[in-house]
Amino acid sequence: MIKRPEKKPIKDFQLPNFDRPSIYTLNLDELEALAVEWGEERYRGAQIFEWLYIHRVDQFEEMLNLPKDMRQRLSEMYSIAPLETVVRQESKDGTMKFLFRLRDGYTIETVLMRHDYGNSVCVTTQVGCRIGCSFCASTLGGLKRNLEAGEIVSQIVQIQKALDETGERVSSIVIMGIGEPFENYNQMMKFLRIVNHDDGLNIGARHITVSTSGIVPRIYDFAEEDIQINFAVSLHAADNDIRTRLMPINKAYDIEKLMDALKYYQQETGRRITFEYGLFGGVNDQPEHARELSELISGLKCHVNLIPVNHVPERNYVRTTRDDIFTFLETLNECGVNATLRREQGTDIDAACGQLRAKESKEETGE
């Protein structure tokens, strides 16, 4: 039996302080409480929720079954459009990448990926990132602030509006965009429960995946959330020296601490863990690295997702050769590890996380 370390309060990094917060930050209970506070019937909150997520209106004035003065008050106190589309790229394979401008001028990215099993959206949780992974464009310029829950929810709503044009829907979500989700833990959890709600977008919990670079205290918290969300960990190496080179977060939470937290997660939830493993030419992509990985995760109910690294001009890593990719995969399979190679998408657009933002927003990155 693994016991968790002493629980510590969760402190969110800087959040925006807008005069009119996003209406999407309020969950159904909060909307109902707001209606009561304003002297309206509780069901008015459910009506607002329906207008936001079923009808996906662009203005409060479109909420026609609400009293006019309530619509006016909503427009004065809340924003219904926290994101402005700056760039919309579309790949030959159907992948779509959106660059959204926030109300304070910062920009974020959201990606729609089309699969045989449906449409998946990769959302962003922070403006920039302070984790400092040496292969990632998202860390260029550091961390500016956290997103409020409504700014994360709005990414899904905006993508769904684009899909409404063709009669499609968002069927799954991955929280793997810009930022470290577990460094914006409270807002991320609120986002999850809003998009998962039966009366709203109704994205099934088992169709949502949260990924972390390994913020160990939050892994313990996540293990106790009683929510059926899928869980992924960016690992990238089974050796502390290599992982620290790739991911400086390993200095604070080394592989041993990380594995203890993951064992606790599995003990508490019984759920499978996905390990994201990026392949970097000459760094972590040889058969001996695959064998080290198989030894490290032995005994865990898990899956390894191999990711050939996207080339980022600002970084020095090179792509693993095709032969080495498949040799690595075969070595894992021979060791009894359930592993697959992630299908590449959006290679003809700014596919790597943070690339489009870095290119379009030079003043944010300090370039």
Tab-separated table of C-alpha atoms in Angstrom:
chain	number	residue	atom	x	y	z
A	1	MET	CA	0.000	0.000	0.000
A	2	ILE	CA	1.457	3.336	-1.093
A	3	LYS	CA	0.673	6.384	1.053
A	4	ARG	CA	0.631	9.871	-0.375
A	5	PRO	CA	2.900	12.590	1.044
A	6	GLU	CA	1.347	15.342	3.131
A	7	LYS	CA	-1.216	17.228	1.069
A	8	LYS	CA	-0.333	20.846	0.349
A	9	PRO	CA	-2.653	23.675	-0.767
A	10	ILE	CA	-2.878	24.234	-4.508
A	11	LYS	CA	-1.693	27.709	-5.459
A	12	ASP	CA	-2.626	28.861	-8.931
A	13	PHE	CA	-0.166	31.015	-10.841
A	14	GLN	CA	-1.441	34.430	-11.969
A	15	LEU	CA	-4.994	34.405	-13.331
A	16	PRO	CA	-6.547	37.228	-15.384
A	17	ASN	CA	-8.547	39.893	-13.606
A	18	PHE	CA	-10.968	41.112	-16.254
A	19	ASP	CA	-13.803	43.535	-15.549
A	20	ARG	CA	-16.080	41.036	-17.288
A	21	PRO	CA	-15.002	37.421	-16.686
A	22	SER	CA	-15.936	34.779	-19.220
A	23	ILE	CA	-19.453	33.405	-18.749
A	24	TYR	CA	-18.005	30.007	-19.674
A	25	THR	CA	-16.126	29.972	-16.365
A	26	LEU	CA	-19.424	29.435	-14.513
A	27	ASN	CA	-20.649	25.864	-14.182
A	28	LEU	CA	-24.336	24.960	-14.070
A	29	ASP	CA	-24.616	25.215	-10.282
A	30	GLU	CA	-23.009	28.654	-10.344
A	31	LEU	CA	-25.316	29.861	-13.127
A	32	GLU	CA	-28.330	28.667	-11.159
A	33	ALA	CA	-27.032	30.384	-8.012
A	34	LEU	CA	-26.471	33.569	-10.028
A	35	ALA	CA	-30.069	33.529	-11.229
A	36	VAL	CA	-31.333	33.180	-7.649
A	37	GLU	CA	-28.999	35.959	-6.495
A	38	TRP	CA	-30.538	38.230	-9.131
A	39	GLY	CA	-34.046	37.450	-7.935
A	40	GLU	CA	-34.854	35.047	-10.792
A	41	GLU	CA	-36.015	31.440	-10.693
A	42	ARG	CA	-33.247	28.855	-10.414
A	43	TYR	CA	-34.134	27.288	-13.775
A	44	ARG	CA	-32.929	30.463	-15.522
A	45	GLY	CA	-29.380	29.253	-14.899
A	46	ALA	CA	-30.116	26.024	-16.742
A	47	GLN	CA	-31.530	28.061	-19.630
A	48	ILE	CA	-28.289	30.057	-19.873
A	49	PHE	CA	-26.302	26.809	-19.801
A	50	GLU	CA	-28.414	25.443	-22.661
A	51	TRP	CA	-27.966	28.589	-24.751
A	52	LEU	CA	-24.210	28.436	-24.267
A	53	TYR	CA	-23.599	24.766	-25.003
A	54	ILE	CA	-26.544	23.448	-27.013
A	55	HIS	CA	-27.414	26.490	-29.122
A	56	ARG	CA	-23.911	28.012	-28.881
A	57	VAL	CA	-25.076	31.607	-29.221
A	58	ASP	CA	-22.651	34.471	-29.859
A	59	GLN	CA	-24.524	37.157	-27.914
A	60	PHE	CA	-26.564	37.278	-24.728
A	61	GLU	CA	-29.337	38.993	-26.719
A	62	GLU	CA	-29.924	35.692	-28.527
A	63	MET	CA	-31.054	34.044	-25.266
A	64	LEU	CA	-34.646	34.802	-26.157
A	65	ASN	CA	-36.426	33.004	-23.327
A	66	LEU	CA	-34.599	35.063	-20.687
A	67	PRO	CA	-36.066	38.343	-19.398
A	68	LYS	CA	-34.644	41.329	-21.273
A	69	ASP	CA	-33.194	42.926	-18.136
A	70	MET	CA	-31.417	39.655	-17.285
A	71	ARG	CA	-29.853	39.525	-20.757
A	72	GLN	CA	-28.720	43.128	-20.319
A	73	ARG	CA	-27.237	42.404	-16.925
A	74	LEU	CA	-25.369	39.379	-18.266
A	75	SER	CA	-23.849	41.443	-21.076
A	76	GLU	CA	-22.716	44.101	-18.604
A	77	MET	CA	-21.100	41.645	-16.193
A	78	TYR	CA	-19.776	38.793	-18.363
A	79	SER	CA	-17.993	38.228	-21.661
A	80	ILE	CA	-19.462	35.686	-24.056
A	81	ALA	CA	-16.621	35.935	-26.594
A	82	PRO	CA	-13.251	35.716	-24.797
A	83	LEU	CA	-11.412	34.435	-27.899
A	84	GLU	CA	-10.793	36.125	-31.258
A	85	THR	CA	-9.604	33.957	-34.156
A	86	VAL	CA	-6.371	35.459	-35.535
A	87	VAL	CA	-5.154	32.610	-37.754
A	88	ARG	CA	-6.869	29.446	-38.933
A	89	GLN	CA	-4.650	26.926	-40.721
A	90	GLU	CA	-5.884	23.725	-42.350
A	91	SER	CA	-3.720	20.773	-43.312
A	92	LYS	CA	-4.226	18.457	-46.260
A	93	ASP	CA	-5.138	15.713	-43.770
A	94	GLY	CA	-7.932	17.842	-42.280
A	95	THR	CA	-6.044	18.962	-39.165
A	96	MET	CA	-6.974	22.526	-38.250
A	97	LYS	CA	-4.905	24.837	-36.079
A	98	PHE	CA	-6.370	27.989	-34.560
A	99	LEU	CA	-4.477	30.926	-33.119
A	100	PHE	CA	-6.782	32.759	-30.716
A	101	ARG	CA	-6.216	36.208	-29.246
A	102	LEU	CA	-7.285	36.702	-25.645
A	103	ARG	CA	-8.804	39.863	-24.215
A	104	ASP	CA	-5.441	41.081	-22.866
A	105	GLY	CA	-3.724	40.609	-26.239
A	106	TYR	CA	-1.937	37.339	-25.557
A	107	THR	CA	-2.393	34.485	-28.024
A	108	ILE	CA	-2.937	30.748	-27.586
A	109	GLU	CA	-3.239	27.742	-29.897
A	110	THR	CA	-5.910	25.072	-30.239
A	111	VAL	CA	-5.768	22.144	-32.660
A	112	LEU	CA	-8.519	20.022	-34.211
A	113	MET	CA	-7.362	16.564	-35.296
A	114	ARG	CA	-9.525	14.318	-37.443
A	115	HIS	CA	-9.428	10.569	-36.855
A	116	ASP	CA	-11.406	7.587	-38.104
A	117	TYR	CA	-13.081	7.456	-34.695
A	118	GLY	CA	-13.992	11.154	-34.564
A	119	ASN	CA	-12.761	14.699	-34.052
A	120	SER	CA	-10.305	15.383	-31.256
A	121	VAL	CA	-9.375	18.823	-29.922
A	122	CYS	CA	-6.063	19.617	-28.232
A	123	VAL	CA	-6.540	22.521	-25.818
A	124	THR	CA	-4.196	24.981	-24.154
A	125	THR	CA	-4.246	25.741	-20.413
A	126	GLN	CA	-1.640	28.497	-20.061
A	127	VAL	CA	-0.224	31.454	-21.983
A	128	GLY	CA	3.264	30.093	-22.490
A	129	CYS	CA	4.945	27.602	-20.180
A	130	ARG	CA	7.623	27.653	-17.505
A	131	ILE	CA	8.440	23.938	-17.435
A	132	GLY	CA	11.302	24.572	-19.866
A	133	CYS	CA	11.371	21.319	-21.864
A	134	SER	CA	14.377	21.726	-24.139
A	135	PHE	CA	12.576	20.384	-27.223
A	136	CYS	CA	9.377	22.428	-27.027
A	137	ALA	CA	8.396	25.693	-28.735
A	138	SER	CA	5.775	26.365	-26.050
A	139	THR	CA	8.434	27.411	-23.538
A	140	LEU	CA	9.855	30.137	-25.772
A	141	GLY	CA	9.227	33.385	-23.903
A	142	GLY	CA	8.284	31.652	-20.650
A	143	LEU	CA	4.954	31.707	-18.842
A	144	LYS	CA	2.725	34.789	-18.947
A	145	ARG	CA	-0.331	33.601	-17.031
A	146	ASN	CA	-2.861	30.831	-16.476
A	147	LEU	CA	-6.083	30.657	-18.443
A	148	GLU	CA	-9.335	30.943	-16.553
A	149	ALA	CA	-11.596	27.920	-16.940
A	150	GLY	CA	-13.848	29.835	-19.337
A	151	GLU	CA	-10.961	30.542	-21.707
A	152	ILE	CA	-10.245	26.816	-21.877
A	153	VAL	CA	-13.921	25.932	-22.333
A	154	SER	CA	-14.222	28.571	-25.068
A	155	GLN	CA	-11.596	26.781	-27.147
A	156	ILE	CA	-13.893	23.755	-27.359
A	157	VAL	CA	-16.935	25.932	-28.071
A	158	GLN	CA	-15.135	27.773	-30.885
A	159	ILE	CA	-14.005	24.520	-32.509
A	160	GLN	CA	-17.505	23.077	-32.167
A	161	LYS	CA	-18.932	26.170	-33.902
A	162	ALA	CA	-16.528	25.542	-36.807
A	163	LEU	CA	-17.674	21.913	-36.957
A	164	ASP	CA	-21.340	22.968	-36.824
A	165	GLU	CA	-20.867	24.232	-40.382
A	166	THR	CA	-20.426	20.637	-41.578
A	167	GLY	CA	-22.713	18.898	-39.088
A	168	GLU	CA	-19.850	17.345	-37.129
A	169	ARG	CA	-19.077	17.393	-33.419
A	170	VAL	CA	-16.133	17.316	-31.052
A	171	SER	CA	-15.909	13.734	-29.852
A	172	SER	CA	-12.770	13.804	-27.702
A	173	ILE	CA	-10.404	16.208	-25.966
A	174	VAL	CA	-6.715	16.043	-25.121
A	175	ILE	CA	-5.218	18.578	-22.730
A	176	MET	CA	-1.791	18.615	-24.319
A	177	GLY	CA	-1.557	22.110	-25.804
A	178	ILE	CA	0.546	25.025	-24.590
A	179	GLY	CA	1.306	24.977	-20.865
A	180	GLU	CA	1.433	22.446	-18.031
A	181	PRO	CA	-2.173	21.572	-17.090
A	182	PHE	CA	-1.267	20.573	-13.543
A	183	GLU	CA	0.196	24.052	-12.929
A	184	ASN	CA	-3.288	25.419	-13.596
A	185	TYR	CA	-4.931	22.616	-11.677
A	186	ASN	CA	-8.068	24.239	-10.244
A	187	GLN	CA	-9.092	25.902	-13.501
A	188	MET	CA	-8.333	22.719	-15.462
A	189	MET	CA	-10.526	20.632	-13.169
A	190	LYS	CA	-13.364	23.119	-13.483
A	191	PHE	CA	-13.010	22.991	-17.287
A	192	LEU	CA	-13.184	19.196	-17.227
A	193	ARG	CA	-16.418	19.109	-15.279
A	194	ILE	CA	-18.047	21.787	-17.453
A	195	VAL	CA	-17.324	20.077	-20.796
A	196	ASN	CA	-18.212	16.681	-19.336
A	197	HIS	CA	-21.640	17.792	-18.069
A	198	ASP	CA	-24.572	15.810	-19.497
A	199	ASP	CA	-26.626	18.948	-20.177
A	200	GLY	CA	-23.837	20.750	-22.017
A	201	LEU	CA	-21.237	19.605	-24.515
A	202	ASN	CA	-21.458	16.132	-22.938
A	203	ILE	CA	-17.938	15.009	-23.857
A	204	GLY	CA	-17.578	11.631	-22.141
A	205	ALA	CA	-14.943	11.448	-19.413
A	206	ARG	CA	-13.348	8.440	-21.091
A	207	HIS	CA	-12.975	10.550	-24.228
A	208	ILE	CA	-10.887	13.160	-22.415
A	209	THR	CA	-7.164	12.826	-21.693
A	210	VAL	CA	-5.064	15.006	-19.392
A	211	SER	CA	-1.297	15.027	-19.855
A	212	THR	CA	1.339	16.228	-17.392
A	213	SER	CA	5.099	16.608	-17.505
A	214	GLY	CA	5.192	15.147	-14.005
A	215	ILE	CA	4.031	17.634	-11.355
A	216	VAL	CA	4.095	15.018	-8.613
A	217	PRO	CA	1.928	16.701	-5.918
A	218	ARG	CA	-0.897	17.224	-8.410
A	219	ILE	CA	-0.720	13.578	-9.555
A	220	TYR	CA	-1.617	12.574	-5.995
A	221	ASP	CA	-4.490	15.077	-6.048
A	222	PHE	CA	-5.702	13.859	-9.441
A	223	ALA	CA	-5.708	10.275	-8.165
A	224	GLU	CA	-8.329	11.316	-5.601
A	225	GLU	CA	-10.681	13.249	-7.900
A	226	ASP	CA	-13.068	10.337	-8.546
A	227	ILE	CA	-13.316	11.177	-12.241
A	228	GLN	CA	-12.953	8.787	-15.173
A	229	ILE	CA	-10.638	11.055	-17.204
A	230	ASN	CA	-7.759	9.372	-19.044
A	231	PHE	CA	-4.276	10.172	-17.759
A	232	ALA	CA	-1.009	10.570	-19.680
A	233	VAL	CA	2.526	11.405	-18.572
A	234	SER	CA	5.245	12.926	-20.742
A	235	LEU	CA	8.172	10.699	-19.841
A	236	HIS	CA	10.658	10.799	-22.766
A	237	ALA	CA	13.410	8.960	-20.881
A	238	ALA	CA	13.835	6.230	-18.268
A	239	ASP	CA	17.148	7.669	-17.116
A	240	ASN	CA	17.338	10.698	-14.809
A	241	ASP	CA	20.291	12.303	-16.609
A	242	ILE	CA	18.634	12.131	-20.021
A	243	ARG	CA	15.228	13.140	-18.718
A	244	THR	CA	16.677	16.143	-16.887
A	245	ARG	CA	18.395	17.213	-20.108
A	246	LEU	CA	15.083	16.996	-21.956
A	247	MET	CA	12.798	18.095	-19.102
A	248	PRO	CA	14.254	20.273	-16.313
A	249	ILE	CA	11.164	19.502	-14.203
A	250	ASN	CA	12.958	16.223	-13.476
A	251	LYS	CA	15.283	18.141	-11.125
A	252	ALA	CA	12.335	18.833	-8.821
A	253	TYR	CA	10.487	15.559	-9.371
A	254	ASP	CA	12.872	12.849	-10.490
A	255	ILE	CA	11.844	9.557	-12.017
A	256	GLU	CA	11.724	7.763	-8.657
A	257	LYS	CA	9.322	10.348	-7.181
A	258	LEU	CA	7.292	10.309	-10.369
A	259	MET	CA	6.943	6.530	-10.387
A	260	ASP	CA	5.841	6.497	-6.731
A	261	ALA	CA	3.091	8.994	-7.586
A	262	LEU	CA	2.006	6.963	-10.611
A	263	LYS	CA	1.824	3.778	-8.558
A	264	TYR	CA	-0.373	5.647	-6.081
A	265	TYR	CA	-2.564	6.872	-8.939
A	266	GLN	CA	-3.034	3.340	-10.210
A	267	GLN	CA	-3.617	1.992	-6.707
A	268	GLU	CA	-6.396	4.537	-6.135
A	269	THR	CA	-8.043	4.464	-9.579
A	270	GLY	CA	-7.175	1.144	-11.212
A	271	ARG	CA	-6.930	3.079	-14.482
A	272	ARG	CA	-4.358	2.652	-17.219
A	273	ILE	CA	-1.611	5.237	-17.649
A	274	THR	CA	-0.338	6.373	-21.040
A	275	PHE	CA	3.326	7.285	-21.306
A	276	GLU	CA	4.145	9.823	-23.991
A	277	TYR	CA	7.658	9.116	-25.248
A	278	GLY	CA	9.156	11.492	-27.798
A	279	LEU	CA	11.947	10.066	-29.907
A	280	PHE	CA	14.960	12.372	-30.341
A	281	GLY	CA	17.694	11.346	-32.735
A	282	GLY	CA	20.787	10.069	-30.924
A	283	VAL	CA	19.427	11.019	-27.498
A	284	ASN	CA	16.832	8.498	-26.297
A	285	ASP	CA	15.973	6.386	-29.339
A	286	GLN	CA	18.245	3.336	-29.173
A	287	PRO	CA	17.328	-0.263	-28.218
A	288	GLU	CA	19.039	0.087	-24.830
A	289	HIS	CA	16.769	3.038	-24.075
A	290	ALA	CA	13.742	0.928	-24.977
A	291	ARG	CA	14.865	-1.827	-22.626
A	292	GLU	CA	15.407	0.690	-19.800
A	293	LEU	CA	11.910	1.997	-20.401
A	294	SER	CA	10.369	-1.460	-20.276
A	295	GLU	CA	12.094	-2.171	-16.951
A	296	LEU	CA	10.954	1.153	-15.466
A	297	ILE	CA	7.257	0.678	-16.228
A	298	SER	CA	7.137	-3.039	-15.558
A	299	GLY	CA	4.204	-3.877	-13.314
A	300	LEU	CA	2.119	-0.866	-14.269
A	301	LYS	CA	-1.030	-1.148	-16.343
A	302	CYS	CA	0.085	1.181	-19.083
A	303	HIS	CA	0.554	1.988	-22.735
A	304	VAL	CA	3.469	3.751	-24.454
A	305	ASN	CA	2.738	6.259	-27.180
A	306	LEU	CA	5.854	6.819	-29.295
A	307	ILE	CA	6.120	10.262	-30.882
A	308	PRO	CA	8.683	11.073	-33.587
A	309	VAL	CA	9.715	14.602	-32.615
A	310	ASN	CA	8.557	17.532	-34.753
A	311	HIS	CA	11.484	19.713	-35.805
A	312	VAL	CA	11.357	23.108	-34.103
A	313	PRO	CA	13.714	25.652	-35.750
A	314	GLU	CA	14.576	27.216	-32.375
A	315	ARG	CA	15.655	23.844	-30.945
A	316	ASN	CA	18.589	21.626	-31.890
A	317	TYR	CA	17.067	18.145	-31.777
A	318	VAL	CA	16.912	16.085	-34.950
A	319	ARG	CA	14.347	13.565	-36.030
A	320	THR	CA	14.936	9.891	-35.283
A	321	THR	CA	15.474	7.861	-38.440
A	322	ARG	CA	12.655	5.676	-39.688
A	323	ASP	CA	14.696	2.514	-39.049
A	324	ASP	CA	15.465	3.551	-35.467
A	325	ILE	CA	11.799	4.377	-34.827
A	326	PHE	CA	10.642	0.915	-35.801
A	327	THR	CA	13.570	-0.804	-34.056
A	328	PHE	CA	12.618	1.015	-30.850
A	329	LEU	CA	8.989	-0.029	-31.232
A	330	GLU	CA	9.930	-3.648	-31.934
A	331	THR	CA	12.243	-3.726	-28.904
A	332	LEU	CA	9.425	-2.540	-26.643
A	333	ASN	CA	7.051	-5.127	-28.082
A	334	GLU	CA	9.628	-7.872	-27.572
A	335	CYS	CA	9.874	-6.784	-23.915
A	336	GLY	CA	6.117	-7.189	-23.549
A	337	VAL	CA	5.296	-3.474	-23.550
A	338	ASN	CA	2.036	-2.353	-25.147
A	339	ALA	CA	3.304	0.405	-27.462
A	340	THR	CA	2.129	2.163	-30.592
A	341	LEU	CA	3.492	4.819	-32.911
A	342	ARG	CA	1.448	8.001	-32.990
A	343	ARG	CA	0.125	8.949	-36.400
A	344	GLU	CA	1.551	12.265	-37.524
A	345	GLN	CA	-0.853	15.019	-38.480
A	346	GLY	CA	-0.577	18.599	-39.646
A	347	THR	CA	2.977	18.254	-40.940
A	348	ASP	CA	2.321	20.837	-43.682
A	349	ILE	CA	1.271	23.512	-41.156
A	350	ASP	CA	2.852	24.784	-37.910
A	351	ALA	CA	2.265	21.437	-36.244
A	352	ALA	CA	4.559	21.556	-33.236
A	353	CYS	CA	2.954	22.878	-30.074
A	354	GLY	CA	3.695	26.591	-29.730
A	355	GLN	CA	5.150	27.082	-33.212
A	356	LEU	CA	2.304	29.151	-34.623
A	357	ARG	CA	2.113	31.354	-31.547
A	358	ALA	CA	5.885	31.870	-31.600
A	359	LYS	CA	5.806	32.851	-35.259
A	360	GLU	CA	2.832	35.178	-35.031
A	361	SER	CA	3.570	36.836	-31.676
A	362	LYS	CA	7.214	37.882	-31.603
A	363	GLU	CA	6.650	40.387	-28.848
A	364	GLU	CA	5.385	37.639	-26.541
A	365	THR	CA	8.390	35.383	-27.036
A	366	GLY	CA	10.995	38.114	-26.748
A	367	GLU	CA	12.422	37.374	-30.188
